[in-house]
PDB file of C-alpha atoms in Angstrom:
ATOM      1  CA  MET A   1       0.000   0.000   0.000  1.00  0.00           C
ATOM      2  CA  MET A   2       1.255   3.459  -0.924  1.00  0.00           C
ATOM      3  CA  ARG A   3       0.146   4.974   2.380  1.00  0.00           C
ATOM      4  CA  GLU A   4       2.450   2.622   4.292  1.00  0.00           C
ATOM      5  CA  LYS A   5       5.557   3.732   2.415  1.00  0.00           C
ATOM      6  CA  SER A   6       8.049   6.253   3.724  1.00  0.00           C
ATOM      7  CA  LEU A   7       8.101   9.682   2.119  1.00  0.00           C
ATOM      8  CA  ARG A   8      11.370   8.754   0.420  1.00  0.00           C
ATOM      9  CA  GLU A   9       9.917   5.529  -0.955  1.00  0.00           C
ATOM     10  CA  PHE A  10       6.794   7.316  -2.181  1.00  0.00           C
ATOM     11  CA  THR A  11       8.729  10.062  -3.946  1.00  0.00           C
ATOM     12  CA  ASP A  12      11.136   7.508  -5.419  1.00  0.00           C
ATOM     13  CA  ASP A  13       8.155   5.678  -6.934  1.00  0.00           C
ATOM     14  CA  LEU A  14       6.603   8.972  -8.018  1.00  0.00           C
ATOM     15  CA  SER A  15       9.785   9.994  -9.852  1.00  0.00           C
ATOM     16  CA  SER A  16      10.180   6.651 -11.621  1.00  0.00           C
ATOM     17  CA  SER A  17       8.748   5.447 -14.922  1.00  0.00           C
ATOM     18  CA  LYS A  18       6.179   3.311 -13.098  1.00  0.00           C
ATOM     19  CA  PRO A  19       2.567   4.106 -14.043  1.00  0.00           C
ATOM     20  CA  VAL A  20       1.642   4.610 -10.389  1.00  0.00           C
ATOM     21  CA  PRO A  21       1.718   6.638  -8.265  1.00  0.00           C
ATOM     22  CA  GLY A  22       1.101   9.620 -10.483  1.00  0.00           C
ATOM     23  CA  GLY A  23      -0.444  13.052 -10.311  1.00  0.00           C
ATOM     24  CA  GLY A  24      -3.655  11.826  -8.712  1.00  0.00           C
ATOM     25  CA  GLY A  25      -1.868  10.036  -5.903  1.00  0.00           C
ATOM     26  CA  ALA A  26       0.378  13.050  -5.378  1.00  0.00           C
ATOM     27  CA  CYS A  27      -2.688  15.292  -5.089  1.00  0.00           C
ATOM     28  CA  ALA A  28      -4.206  12.980  -2.482  1.00  0.00           C
ATOM     29  CA  ALA A  29      -0.930  13.059  -0.530  1.00  0.00           C
ATOM     30  CA  VAL A  30      -0.764  16.849  -0.662  1.00  0.00           C
ATOM     31  CA  GLY A  31      -4.399  17.028   0.414  1.00  0.00           C
ATOM     32  CA  ALA A  32      -3.590  14.762   3.366  1.00  0.00           C
ATOM     33  CA  CYS A  33      -0.802  17.174   4.326  1.00  0.00           C
ATOM     34  CA  ALA A  34      -3.291  20.050   4.199  1.00  0.00           C
ATOM     35  CA  ALA A  35      -5.613  18.201   6.584  1.00  0.00           C
ATOM     36  CA  ALA A  36      -2.686  17.310   8.846  1.00  0.00           C
ATOM     37  CA  LEU A  37      -1.627  20.958   9.057  1.00  0.00           C
ATOM     38  CA  GLY A  38      -5.149  21.814  10.159  1.00  0.00           C
ATOM     39  CA  MET A  39      -4.921  19.107  12.812  1.00  0.00           C
ATOM     40  CA  MET A  40      -1.675  20.576  14.083  1.00  0.00           C
ATOM     41  CA  VAL A  41      -3.318  23.967  14.522  1.00  0.00           C
ATOM     42  CA  GLY A  42      -6.240  22.316  16.284  1.00  0.00           C
ATOM     43  CA  ASN A  43      -3.954  20.414  18.631  1.00  0.00           C
ATOM     44  CA  LEU A  44      -2.116  23.619  19.464  1.00  0.00           C
ATOM     45  CA  THR A  45      -5.443  25.269  20.274  1.00  0.00           C
ATOM     46  CA  THR A  46      -7.283  22.755  22.425  1.00  0.00           C
ATOM     47  CA  GLY A  47      -6.747  22.948  26.149  1.00  0.00           C
ATOM     48  CA  LYS A  48      -5.755  26.619  26.041  1.00  0.00           C
ATOM     49  CA  LYS A  49      -7.767  28.986  28.257  1.00  0.00           C
ATOM     50  CA  ARG A  50      -7.590  31.715  25.659  1.00  0.00           C
ATOM     51  CA  TYR A  51      -9.562  29.550  23.202  1.00  0.00           C
ATOM     52  CA  ALA A  52     -11.913  27.886  25.696  1.00  0.00           C
ATOM     53  CA  GLU A  53     -15.044  29.229  23.964  1.00  0.00           C
ATOM     54  CA  ALA A  54     -14.063  27.509  20.727  1.00  0.00           C
ATOM     55  CA  GLU A  55     -12.876  24.279  22.373  1.00  0.00           C
ATOM     56  CA  GLU A  56     -15.825  22.131  21.325  1.00  0.00           C
ATOM     57  CA  GLU A  57     -15.818  23.403  17.747  1.00  0.00           C
ATOM     58  CA  ILE A  58     -12.048  22.931  17.414  1.00  0.00           C
ATOM     59  CA  ARG A  59     -12.275  19.378  18.739  1.00  0.00           C
ATOM     60  CA  GLU A  60     -14.946  18.631  16.148  1.00  0.00           C
ATOM     61  CA  CYS A  61     -12.657  20.028  13.438  1.00  0.00           C
ATOM     62  CA  LEU A  62      -9.853  17.798  14.693  1.00  0.00           C
ATOM     63  CA  LYS A  63     -12.054  14.718  14.564  1.00  0.00           C
ATOM     64  CA  CYS A  64     -13.249  15.511  11.045  1.00  0.00           C
ATOM     65  CA  LEU A  65      -9.795  16.407   9.716  1.00  0.00           C
ATOM     66  CA  GLU A  66      -8.339  13.164  11.031  1.00  0.00           C
ATOM     67  CA  ALA A  67     -10.976  11.222   9.113  1.00  0.00           C
ATOM     68  CA  LEU A  68     -10.376  13.317   5.991  1.00  0.00           C
ATOM     69  CA  ARG A  69      -6.604  12.862   6.236  1.00  0.00           C
ATOM     70  CA  ASP A  70      -7.035   9.092   6.467  1.00  0.00           C
ATOM     71  CA  ARG A  71      -9.502   9.093   3.585  1.00  0.00           C
ATOM     72  CA  LEU A  72      -7.033  10.987   1.405  1.00  0.00           C
ATOM     73  CA  LEU A  73      -4.265   8.537   2.280  1.00  0.00           C
ATOM     74  CA  ASP A  74      -6.582   5.712   1.217  1.00  0.00           C
ATOM     75  CA  LEU A  75      -7.305   7.589  -2.006  1.00  0.00           C
ATOM     76  CA  ILE A  76      -3.607   7.393  -2.936  1.00  0.00           C
ATOM     77  CA  ASP A  77      -4.045   3.641  -3.261  1.00  0.00           C
ATOM     78  CA  GLN A  78      -7.473   3.935  -4.834  1.00  0.00           C
ATOM     79  CA  ASP A  79      -6.071   6.215  -7.508  1.00  0.00           C
ATOM     80  CA  ALA A  80      -3.328   3.713  -8.299  1.00  0.00           C
ATOM     81  CA  GLU A  81      -5.869   0.876  -8.463  1.00  0.00           C
ATOM     82  CA  ALA A  82      -8.129   2.868 -10.799  1.00  0.00           C
ATOM     83  CA  PHE A  83      -5.324   3.910 -13.141  1.00  0.00           C
ATOM     84  CA  GLU A  84      -3.771   0.474 -13.616  1.00  0.00           C
ATOM     85  CA  PRO A  85      -6.580  -0.854 -15.881  1.00  0.00           C
ATOM     86  CA  LEU A  86      -6.367   2.318 -17.948  1.00  0.00           C
ATOM     87  CA  SER A  87      -2.610   1.996 -18.420  1.00  0.00           C
ATOM     88  CA  LYS A  88      -3.150  -1.589 -19.607  1.00  0.00           C
ATOM     89  CA  ALA A  89      -5.983  -0.550 -21.914  1.00  0.00           C
ATOM     90  CA  TYR A  90      -3.654   1.763 -23.844  1.00  0.00           C
ATOM     91  CA  SER A  91      -1.595  -1.295 -24.831  1.00  0.00           C
ATOM     92  CA  LEU A  92      -4.486  -3.385 -26.138  1.00  0.00           C
ATOM     93  CA  PRO A  93      -4.173  -4.340 -29.837  1.00  0.00           C
ATOM     94  CA  LYS A  94      -6.339  -2.558 -32.422  1.00  0.00           C
ATOM     95  CA  GLU A  95      -5.292  -4.205 -35.656  1.00  0.00           C
ATOM     96  CA  THR A  96      -8.692  -5.721 -36.512  1.00  0.00           C
ATOM     97  CA  PRO A  97     -12.153  -4.146 -36.300  1.00  0.00           C
ATOM     98  CA  GLU A  98     -12.988  -6.517 -33.450  1.00  0.00           C
ATOM     99  CA  GLN A  99      -9.852  -5.607 -31.531  1.00  0.00           C
ATOM    100  CA  LYS A 100     -10.490  -1.911 -32.113  1.00  0.00           C
ATOM    101  CA  ALA A 101     -14.065  -2.196 -30.850  1.00  0.00           C
ATOM    102  CA  LYS A 102     -12.934  -4.134 -27.791  1.00  0.00           C
ATOM    103  CA  LYS A 103     -10.218  -1.612 -27.013  1.00  0.00           C
ATOM    104  CA  GLU A 104     -12.675   1.275 -27.281  1.00  0.00           C
ATOM    105  CA  GLU A 105     -15.076  -0.506 -24.920  1.00  0.00           C
ATOM    106  CA  VAL A 106     -12.367  -1.242 -22.355  1.00  0.00           C
ATOM    107  CA  MET A 107     -10.898   2.258 -22.668  1.00  0.00           C
ATOM    108  CA  GLU A 108     -14.260   3.926 -22.129  1.00  0.00           C
ATOM    109  CA  ALA A 109     -14.879   2.011 -18.917  1.00  0.00           C
ATOM    110  CA  ALA A 110     -11.319   2.561 -17.690  1.00  0.00           C
ATOM    111  CA  LEU A 111     -11.405   6.296 -18.446  1.00  0.00           C
ATOM    112  CA  TYR A 112     -14.563   6.675 -16.390  1.00  0.00           C
ATOM    113  CA  GLU A 113     -13.225   4.693 -13.430  1.00  0.00           C
ATOM    114  CA  ALA A 114      -9.954   6.652 -13.519  1.00  0.00           C
ATOM    115  CA  SER A 115     -11.974   9.893 -13.305  1.00  0.00           C
ATOM    116  CA  ILE A 116     -14.048   8.926 -10.272  1.00  0.00           C
ATOM    117  CA  VAL A 117     -11.190   8.811  -7.758  1.00  0.00           C
ATOM    118  CA  PRO A 118      -9.952  12.334  -8.600  1.00  0.00           C
ATOM    119  CA  VAL A 119     -13.513  13.562  -8.040  1.00  0.00           C
ATOM    120  CA  LYS A 120     -13.423  11.931  -4.600  1.00  0.00           C
ATOM    121  CA  ILE A 121     -10.060  13.573  -3.918  1.00  0.00           C
ATOM    122  CA  MET A 122     -11.487  16.975  -4.837  1.00  0.00           C
ATOM    123  CA  GLU A 123     -14.583  16.501  -2.667  1.00  0.00           C
ATOM    124  CA  THR A 124     -12.513  15.378   0.309  1.00  0.00           C
ATOM    125  CA  VAL A 125     -10.019  18.222  -0.007  1.00  0.00           C
ATOM    126  CA  LEU A 126     -12.833  20.748  -0.262  1.00  0.00           C
ATOM    127  CA  GLU A 127     -14.318  19.413   2.948  1.00  0.00           C
ATOM    128  CA  ALA A 128     -10.927  19.823   4.639  1.00  0.00           C
ATOM    129  CA  MET A 129     -10.804  23.430   3.440  1.00  0.00           C
ATOM    130  CA  ARG A 130     -14.051  24.187   5.235  1.00  0.00           C
ATOM    131  CA  HIS A 131     -12.485  23.056   8.499  1.00  0.00           C
ATOM    132  CA  LEU A 132      -9.344  25.065   7.766  1.00  0.00           C
ATOM    133  CA  ARG A 133     -11.540  28.154   7.544  1.00  0.00           C
ATOM    134  CA  VAL A 134     -12.792  27.532  11.094  1.00  0.00           C
ATOM    135  CA  LEU A 135      -9.244  26.996  12.365  1.00  0.00           C
ATOM    136  CA  GLY A 136      -8.049  30.134  10.625  1.00  0.00           C
ATOM    137  CA  ARG A 137     -10.634  32.145  12.504  1.00  0.00           C
ATOM    138  CA  LYS A 138     -10.708  30.413  15.882  1.00  0.00           C
ATOM    139  CA  GLY A 139      -7.461  28.471  16.129  1.00  0.00           C
ATOM    140  CA  SER A 140      -4.232  29.434  17.865  1.00  0.00           C
ATOM    141  CA  ARG A 141      -2.833  32.710  16.579  1.00  0.00           C
ATOM    142  CA  ILE A 142       0.728  31.436  16.849  1.00  0.00           C
ATOM    143  CA  ALA A 143      -0.066  28.744  14.274  1.00  0.00           C
ATOM    144  CA  VAL A 144      -2.386  30.637  11.948  1.00  0.00           C
ATOM    145  CA  SER A 145       0.288  30.694   9.242  1.00  0.00           C
ATOM    146  CA  ASP A 146      -0.009  26.910   9.063  1.00  0.00           C
ATOM    147  CA  VAL A 147      -3.672  27.297   8.163  1.00  0.00           C
ATOM    148  CA  GLY A 148      -2.473  29.432   5.261  1.00  0.00           C
ATOM    149  CA  VAL A 149       0.016  26.792   4.170  1.00  0.00           C
ATOM    150  CA  GLY A 150      -2.683  24.156   4.519  1.00  0.00           C
ATOM    151  CA  VAL A 151      -5.169  25.987   2.335  1.00  0.00           C
ATOM    152  CA  LEU A 152      -2.526  26.580  -0.353  1.00  0.00           C
ATOM    153  CA  PHE A 153      -1.744  22.857  -0.318  1.00  0.00           C
ATOM    154  CA  ALA A 154      -5.450  22.095  -0.476  1.00  0.00           C
ATOM    155  CA  GLN A 155      -6.009  24.361  -3.464  1.00  0.00           C
ATOM    156  CA  ALA A 156      -3.082  22.762  -5.306  1.00  0.00           C
ATOM    157  CA  ALA A 157      -4.459  19.293  -4.554  1.00  0.00           C
ATOM    158  CA  LEU A 158      -7.947  20.324  -5.646  1.00  0.00           C
ATOM    159  CA  GLU A 159      -6.967  21.825  -8.989  1.00  0.00           C
ATOM    160  CA  GLY A 160      -4.315  19.185  -9.598  1.00  0.00           C
ATOM    161  CA  ALA A 161      -6.871  16.400  -9.189  1.00  0.00           C
ATOM    162  CA  SER A 162      -9.163  18.153 -11.670  1.00  0.00           C
ATOM    163  CA  LEU A 163      -6.510  17.802 -14.367  1.00  0.00           C
ATOM    164  CA  ASN A 164      -6.690  14.033 -13.945  1.00  0.00           C
ATOM    165  CA  ILE A 165     -10.405  14.259 -14.626  1.00  0.00           C
ATOM    166  CA  PHE A 166     -10.154  16.523 -17.654  1.00  0.00           C
ATOM    167  CA  ILE A 167      -7.439  14.477 -19.375  1.00  0.00           C
ATOM    168  CA  ASN A 168      -9.663  11.395 -19.136  1.00  0.00           C
ATOM    169  CA  THR A 169     -13.005  12.971 -20.003  1.00  0.00           C
ATOM    170  CA  LYS A 170     -11.471  14.524 -23.125  1.00  0.00           C
ATOM    171  CA  MET A 171     -10.985  11.008 -24.522  1.00  0.00           C
ATOM    172  CA  MET A 172     -14.370   9.591 -23.483  1.00  0.00           C
ATOM    173  CA  LYS A 173     -16.801   8.734 -26.267  1.00  0.00           C
ATOM    174  CA  ASP A 174     -19.826   9.238 -24.018  1.00  0.00           C
ATOM    175  CA  ARG A 175     -19.830  13.023 -24.141  1.00  0.00           C
ATOM    176  CA  GLU A 176     -22.832  13.385 -21.833  1.00  0.00           C
ATOM    177  CA  ARG A 177     -21.077  11.421 -19.088  1.00  0.00           C
ATOM    178  CA  ALA A 178     -17.864  13.333 -19.735  1.00  0.00           C
ATOM    179  CA  GLN A 179     -19.668  16.666 -19.490  1.00  0.00           C
ATOM    180  CA  THR A 180     -21.255  15.651 -16.182  1.00  0.00           C
ATOM    181  CA  LEU A 181     -17.825  14.873 -14.734  1.00  0.00           C
ATOM    182  CA  ASP A 182     -16.349  18.094 -16.120  1.00  0.00           C
ATOM    183  CA  GLN A 183     -19.137  20.196 -14.661  1.00  0.00           C
ATOM    184  CA  LYS A 184     -18.718  18.519 -11.280  1.00  0.00           C
ATOM    185  CA  ALA A 185     -14.998  19.269 -11.297  1.00  0.00           C
ATOM    186  CA  GLU A 186     -15.561  22.862 -12.391  1.00  0.00           C
ATOM    187  CA  ALA A 187     -18.059  23.435  -9.574  1.00  0.00           C
ATOM    188  CA  LEU A 188     -15.603  22.048  -7.015  1.00  0.00           C
ATOM    189  CA  ILE A 189     -12.844  24.280  -8.403  1.00  0.00           C
ATOM    190  CA  ARG A 190     -15.029  27.370  -8.108  1.00  0.00           C
ATOM    191  CA  GLU A 191     -15.928  26.635  -4.506  1.00  0.00           C
ATOM    192  CA  GLY A 192     -12.296  25.826  -3.689  1.00  0.00           C
ATOM    193  CA  GLU A 193     -11.043  29.048  -5.244  1.00  0.00           C
ATOM    194  CA  GLU A 194     -13.529  31.075  -3.210  1.00  0.00           C
ATOM    195  CA  LEU A 195     -12.538  29.329   0.018  1.00  0.00           C
ATOM    196  CA  LYS A 196      -8.832  29.678  -0.713  1.00  0.00           C
ATOM    197  CA  ARG A 197      -9.125  33.429  -1.380  1.00  0.00           C
ATOM    198  CA  GLU A 198     -11.180  33.957   1.773  1.00  0.00           C
ATOM    199  CA  ILE A 199      -8.994  31.870   4.083  1.00  0.00           C
ATOM    200  CA  TYR A 200      -5.680  33.063   2.692  1.00  0.00           C
ATOM    201  CA  ALA A 201      -6.712  36.721   2.914  1.00  0.00           C
ATOM    202  CA  GLU A 202      -7.721  36.286   6.552  1.00  0.00           C
ATOM    203  CA  VAL A 203      -4.470  34.500   7.398  1.00  0.00           C
ATOM    204  CA  LEU A 204      -2.396  37.121   5.616  1.00  0.00           C
ATOM    205  CA  ALA A 205      -4.147  39.873   7.553  1.00  0.00           C
ATOM    206  CA  CYS A 206      -3.076  38.122  10.782  1.00  0.00           C
ATOM    207  CA  VAL A 207       0.567  37.578   9.896  1.00  0.00           C
ATOM    208  CA  ARG A 208       1.454  40.772   8.001  1.00  0.00           C
TER     209      ARG A 208
END
């Protein structure tokens, strides 16, 4: 499992010619780091008298971010599992009409499956961003910069994952299904951009 590897092992695999991990897995890993940064801020906040009024809300953020971090780590493996059939489909023969038809059928299914995990990555990262907004406003002031780093990581993971959707949907024959996936990704990007601007501006106002 990718999530059990050391950072060095993961980046060694990422830099190799192996088909996985790739951009999708990297986005999930970066998203997990964003959630973990939020957890750090939460852990630095809880138990402090100064933030007693927000204690319950911060603890809820911590609980949610831990689940989101773990989900994103699982999505590294899910992305690899979804991409493997697609990488094999590219190599299928297409010399006869039958082979060509079979390859198109297999490719279509594989392209769709390889698009679903990046959508899940985007949805999970966006949820983490909502908790980062709370921590940016109510978390420890000495760690607010880490909320800013976290939301920048999250935005990179969000938009990066969308590229793994668009590259697949562009090749799909079922244009209605492709358009549905594209529109979903575009909506997630818009919401993520709005959250990133809002959170980053608030963090910057605290640290500058």
